[in-house]
Amino acid sequence: MPSYTRVFPNVGKTSNFSADLRYYVSVESSQLYFMAGYSQNWENTNPDGAGTKRNEKGANVGVGAYIPLVDWVGLSTEFKFQSQYPREAGFRFGLAFPL
């Protein structure tokens, strides 16, 4: 599952690209999965010139679940750890619309 995130800090620009593979361990209506993949962060503390630029690459590992609410929408949750700077763990939740 590829994802791109754009962050809007007070100064500069920050973005992240991740490409993760999922392994589903359940096939019932609620689906649990483990994931692993590649991640890259870009940071520029001053886009007008003399700022600090960082380009960090690393790995992702995590676990997630899809829980259907009704036939056409479900809750998607994920806990993920990224190994590159700043080595952060994150929790994501949102709505998923199955195709």
Short mmCIF file of C-alpha atoms in Angstrom, two decimals:
data_model
loop_
_atom_site.label_atom_id
_atom_site.label_comp_id
_atom_site.label_asym_id
_atom_site.label_seq_id
_atom_site.Cartn_x
_atom_site.Cartn_y
_atom_site.Cartn_z
CA MET A 1 0.00 0.00 0.00
CA PRO A 2 1.72 3.23 -1.06
CA SER A 3 1.08 6.48 0.79
CA TYR A 4 2.32 10.05 0.56
CA THR A 5 2.01 12.52 3.44
CA ARG A 6 2.62 16.25 3.25
CA VAL A 7 3.18 18.11 6.55
CA PHE A 8 2.75 21.87 6.84
CA PRO A 9 5.03 23.07 9.69
CA ASN A 10 5.24 26.74 10.69
CA VAL A 11 8.56 27.05 8.79
CA GLY A 12 9.75 24.96 5.87
CA LYS A 13 8.42 21.83 4.17
CA THR A 14 8.23 18.19 5.21
CA SER A 15 6.90 15.13 3.38
CA ASN A 16 6.97 11.33 3.62
CA PHE A 17 6.55 8.48 1.13
CA SER A 18 5.88 4.91 2.30
CA ALA A 19 5.34 1.66 0.40
CA ASP A 20 4.21 -1.19 2.63
CA LEU A 21 3.32 -4.84 2.11
CA ARG A 22 0.52 -6.31 4.20
CA TYR A 23 0.05 -9.91 5.33
CA TYR A 24 -3.52 -10.58 6.44
CA VAL A 25 -3.83 -13.17 9.22
CA SER A 26 -7.64 -13.25 9.27
CA VAL A 27 -10.20 -13.38 6.48
CA GLU A 28 -13.41 -12.84 8.45
CA SER A 29 -15.31 -9.56 8.27
CA SER A 30 -12.77 -7.93 10.63
CA GLN A 31 -9.30 -8.29 9.13
CA LEU A 32 -6.02 -8.17 11.11
CA TYR A 33 -2.72 -7.69 9.25
CA PHE A 34 1.01 -7.29 9.80
CA MET A 35 2.94 -4.91 7.58
CA ALA A 36 6.51 -4.09 6.60
CA GLY A 37 7.95 -1.75 4.01
CA TYR A 38 10.08 1.19 2.89
CA SER A 39 9.79 4.80 3.98
CA GLN A 40 11.52 8.05 3.02
CA ASN A 41 11.29 11.49 4.68
CA TRP A 42 12.17 14.84 3.10
CA GLU A 43 12.61 17.93 5.22
CA ASN A 44 13.63 21.48 4.36
CA THR A 45 13.62 23.95 7.27
CA ASN A 46 13.74 26.99 4.97
CA PRO A 47 12.49 26.50 1.40
CA ASP A 48 13.70 30.00 0.41
CA GLY A 49 17.37 29.05 0.52
CA ALA A 50 19.78 28.60 3.42
CA GLY A 51 17.90 25.98 5.45
CA THR A 52 18.74 22.51 6.65
CA LYS A 53 17.81 19.79 4.16
CA ARG A 54 17.36 16.15 5.24
CA ASN A 55 16.57 13.08 3.16
CA GLU A 56 16.19 10.01 5.39
CA LYS A 57 15.43 6.43 4.24
CA GLY A 58 14.37 3.51 6.40
CA ALA A 59 11.98 0.66 7.11
CA ASN A 60 8.44 0.44 8.46
CA VAL A 61 6.96 -2.32 10.60
CA GLY A 62 3.53 -2.46 12.16
CA VAL A 63 0.15 -4.04 12.70
CA GLY A 64 -3.31 -2.95 11.62
CA ALA A 65 -6.94 -3.92 11.30
CA TYR A 66 -9.97 -3.25 9.14
CA ILE A 67 -13.31 -3.38 10.96
CA PRO A 68 -16.45 -3.07 8.83
CA LEU A 69 -19.09 -0.66 10.14
CA VAL A 70 -21.68 -1.19 7.40
CA ASP A 71 -21.50 -2.77 3.92
CA TRP A 72 -19.93 0.26 2.23
CA VAL A 73 -17.55 1.69 4.90
CA GLY A 74 -15.27 0.43 7.66
CA LEU A 75 -12.81 1.64 10.27
CA SER A 76 -9.13 1.30 9.36
CA THR A 77 -6.55 1.39 12.16
CA GLU A 78 -2.77 0.97 12.07
CA PHE A 79 0.16 1.19 14.46
CA LYS A 80 3.47 1.71 12.62
CA PHE A 81 7.11 2.29 13.61
CA GLN A 82 9.51 4.04 11.18
CA SER A 83 13.22 3.29 11.65
CA GLN A 84 14.66 6.42 9.98
CA TYR A 85 15.13 9.80 11.65
CA PRO A 86 13.24 10.89 13.72
CA ARG A 87 12.46 7.21 14.57
CA GLU A 88 8.86 7.68 15.45
CA ALA A 89 5.91 5.44 16.13
CA GLY A 90 2.50 6.48 14.93
CA PHE A 91 -1.12 5.46 15.17
CA ARG A 92 -3.45 6.07 12.25
CA PHE A 93 -7.19 5.63 12.03
CA GLY A 94 -9.70 6.55 9.43
CA LEU A 95 -12.55 5.41 7.23
CA ALA A 96 -12.01 2.91 4.42
CA PHE A 97 -14.36 2.40 1.49
CA PRO A 98 -13.97 -1.13 0.02
CA LEU A 99 -14.06 -1.38 -3.77
#
